[in-house]
Amino acid sequence: MTIRTYESLPTAAARIGVSVKTIRRRIADGVLPVVRSGRSLHLDPKDVDALLRRYPQRTASEFNSAALRPARRAS
């Protein structure tokens, strides 16, 4: 049997470097699942970590070719 661990909203916000208000917005949007215990809200750290996305690494040649392309205009 595995023991589940949960963290409070302020703890989760501090750990990933966002405000508690941002965490509450993600909960309201349905992006972040929450567990309620009485009046307290708790988050699974894995769900909080899933909010963070890793962007792909770009090579120097990709940066240079992107800089040479003209900007697209919105019509």
PDB file of C-alpha atoms in Angstrom:
ATOM      1  CA  MET A   1       0.000   0.000   0.000  1.00  0.00           C
ATOM      2  CA  THR A   2       1.328   3.432  -0.933  1.00  0.00           C
ATOM      3  CA  ILE A   3       0.875   6.454   1.256  1.00  0.00           C
ATOM      4  CA  ARG A   4      -0.571   9.447  -0.537  1.00  0.00           C
ATOM      5  CA  THR A   5       0.857  12.816   0.295  1.00  0.00           C
ATOM      6  CA  TYR A   6      -0.899  16.118  -0.265  1.00  0.00           C
ATOM      7  CA  GLU A   7       0.153  19.709   0.129  1.00  0.00           C
ATOM      8  CA  SER A   8      -1.686  22.893   0.944  1.00  0.00           C
ATOM      9  CA  LEU A   9      -2.302  25.620  -1.611  1.00  0.00           C
ATOM     10  CA  PRO A  10       0.321  28.010  -0.137  1.00  0.00           C
ATOM     11  CA  THR A  11       2.921  25.227  -0.020  1.00  0.00           C
ATOM     12  CA  ALA A  12       2.257  24.216  -3.629  1.00  0.00           C
ATOM     13  CA  ALA A  13       2.326  27.836  -4.804  1.00  0.00           C
ATOM     14  CA  ALA A  14       5.629  28.544  -3.063  1.00  0.00           C
ATOM     15  CA  ARG A  15       7.176  25.336  -4.383  1.00  0.00           C
ATOM     16  CA  ILE A  16       6.505  26.138  -8.041  1.00  0.00           C
ATOM     17  CA  GLY A  17       6.900  29.910  -7.717  1.00  0.00           C
ATOM     18  CA  VAL A  18       3.369  31.167  -8.374  1.00  0.00           C
ATOM     19  CA  SER A  19       0.778  32.882  -6.218  1.00  0.00           C
ATOM     20  CA  VAL A  20      -2.002  31.136  -4.325  1.00  0.00           C
ATOM     21  CA  LYS A  21      -4.407  33.097  -6.523  1.00  0.00           C
ATOM     22  CA  THR A  22      -2.922  31.415  -9.608  1.00  0.00           C
ATOM     23  CA  ILE A  23      -3.366  27.999  -7.991  1.00  0.00           C
ATOM     24  CA  ARG A  24      -6.994  28.852  -7.179  1.00  0.00           C
ATOM     25  CA  ARG A  25      -7.548  29.955 -10.794  1.00  0.00           C
ATOM     26  CA  ARG A  26      -6.216  26.631 -12.089  1.00  0.00           C
ATOM     27  CA  ILE A  27      -8.569  24.788  -9.713  1.00  0.00           C
ATOM     28  CA  ALA A  28     -11.541  26.899 -10.857  1.00  0.00           C
ATOM     29  CA  ASP A  29     -10.642  26.278 -14.523  1.00  0.00           C
ATOM     30  CA  GLY A  30     -10.632  22.533 -13.878  1.00  0.00           C
ATOM     31  CA  VAL A  31      -6.966  22.216 -14.810  1.00  0.00           C
ATOM     32  CA  LEU A  32      -5.817  21.292 -11.317  1.00  0.00           C
ATOM     33  CA  PRO A  33      -7.697  18.624  -9.348  1.00  0.00           C
ATOM     34  CA  VAL A  34      -8.169  19.303  -5.651  1.00  0.00           C
ATOM     35  CA  VAL A  35      -9.023  17.167  -2.625  1.00  0.00           C
ATOM     36  CA  ARG A  36     -11.266  18.714  -0.009  1.00  0.00           C
ATOM     37  CA  SER A  37     -10.964  17.745   3.631  1.00  0.00           C
ATOM     38  CA  GLY A  38     -13.568  19.701   5.552  1.00  0.00           C
ATOM     39  CA  ARG A  39     -12.903  23.314   4.643  1.00  0.00           C
ATOM     40  CA  SER A  40      -9.285  22.675   3.672  1.00  0.00           C
ATOM     41  CA  LEU A  41      -8.137  22.168   0.100  1.00  0.00           C
ATOM     42  CA  HIS A  42      -5.191  19.900  -0.628  1.00  0.00           C
ATOM     43  CA  LEU A  43      -3.292  19.138  -3.815  1.00  0.00           C
ATOM     44  CA  ASP A  44      -1.427  16.103  -5.032  1.00  0.00           C
ATOM     45  CA  PRO A  45       2.177  17.236  -5.707  1.00  0.00           C
ATOM     46  CA  LYS A  46       2.203  15.215  -8.953  1.00  0.00           C
ATOM     47  CA  ASP A  47      -0.784  17.184 -10.244  1.00  0.00           C
ATOM     48  CA  VAL A  48       0.930  20.454  -9.334  1.00  0.00           C
ATOM     49  CA  ASP A  49       4.111  19.345 -11.112  1.00  0.00           C
ATOM     50  CA  ALA A  50       2.053  18.523 -14.204  1.00  0.00           C
ATOM     51  CA  LEU A  51       1.218  22.239 -14.504  1.00  0.00           C
ATOM     52  CA  LEU A  52       4.835  22.934 -15.396  1.00  0.00           C
ATOM     53  CA  ARG A  53       5.681  22.262 -19.030  1.00  0.00           C
ATOM     54  CA  ARG A  54       9.173  21.837 -20.374  1.00  0.00           C
ATOM     55  CA  TYR A  55       9.833  23.703 -23.585  1.00  0.00           C
ATOM     56  CA  PRO A  56      11.995  21.977 -26.197  1.00  0.00           C
ATOM     57  CA  GLN A  57      15.606  23.060 -26.372  1.00  0.00           C
ATOM     58  CA  ARG A  58      16.530  25.088 -29.440  1.00  0.00           C
ATOM     59  CA  THR A  59      19.926  24.877 -31.040  1.00  0.00           C
ATOM     60  CA  ALA A  60      21.940  27.934 -32.052  1.00  0.00           C
ATOM     61  CA  SER A  61      21.130  27.337 -35.733  1.00  0.00           C
ATOM     62  CA  GLU A  62      17.394  27.303 -34.959  1.00  0.00           C
ATOM     63  CA  PHE A  63      17.715  30.645 -33.168  1.00  0.00           C
ATOM     64  CA  ASN A  64      19.604  32.135 -36.115  1.00  0.00           C
ATOM     65  CA  SER A  65      17.150  30.884 -38.737  1.00  0.00           C
ATOM     66  CA  ALA A  66      14.208  32.183 -36.701  1.00  0.00           C
ATOM     67  CA  ALA A  67      15.838  35.605 -36.489  1.00  0.00           C
ATOM     68  CA  LEU A  68      16.316  35.742 -40.277  1.00  0.00           C
ATOM     69  CA  ARG A  69      12.655  35.059 -41.066  1.00  0.00           C
ATOM     70  CA  PRO A  70      10.484  38.155 -41.512  1.00  0.00           C
ATOM     71  CA  ALA A  71       7.785  38.694 -38.917  1.00  0.00           C
ATOM     72  CA  ARG A  72       4.274  37.638 -39.922  1.00  0.00           C
ATOM     73  CA  ARG A  73       1.631  40.305 -39.994  1.00  0.00           C
ATOM     74  CA  ALA A  74      -1.880  39.706 -38.816  1.00  0.00           C
ATOM     75  CA  SER A  75      -4.453  40.710 -41.409  1.00  0.00           C
TER      76      SER A  75
END
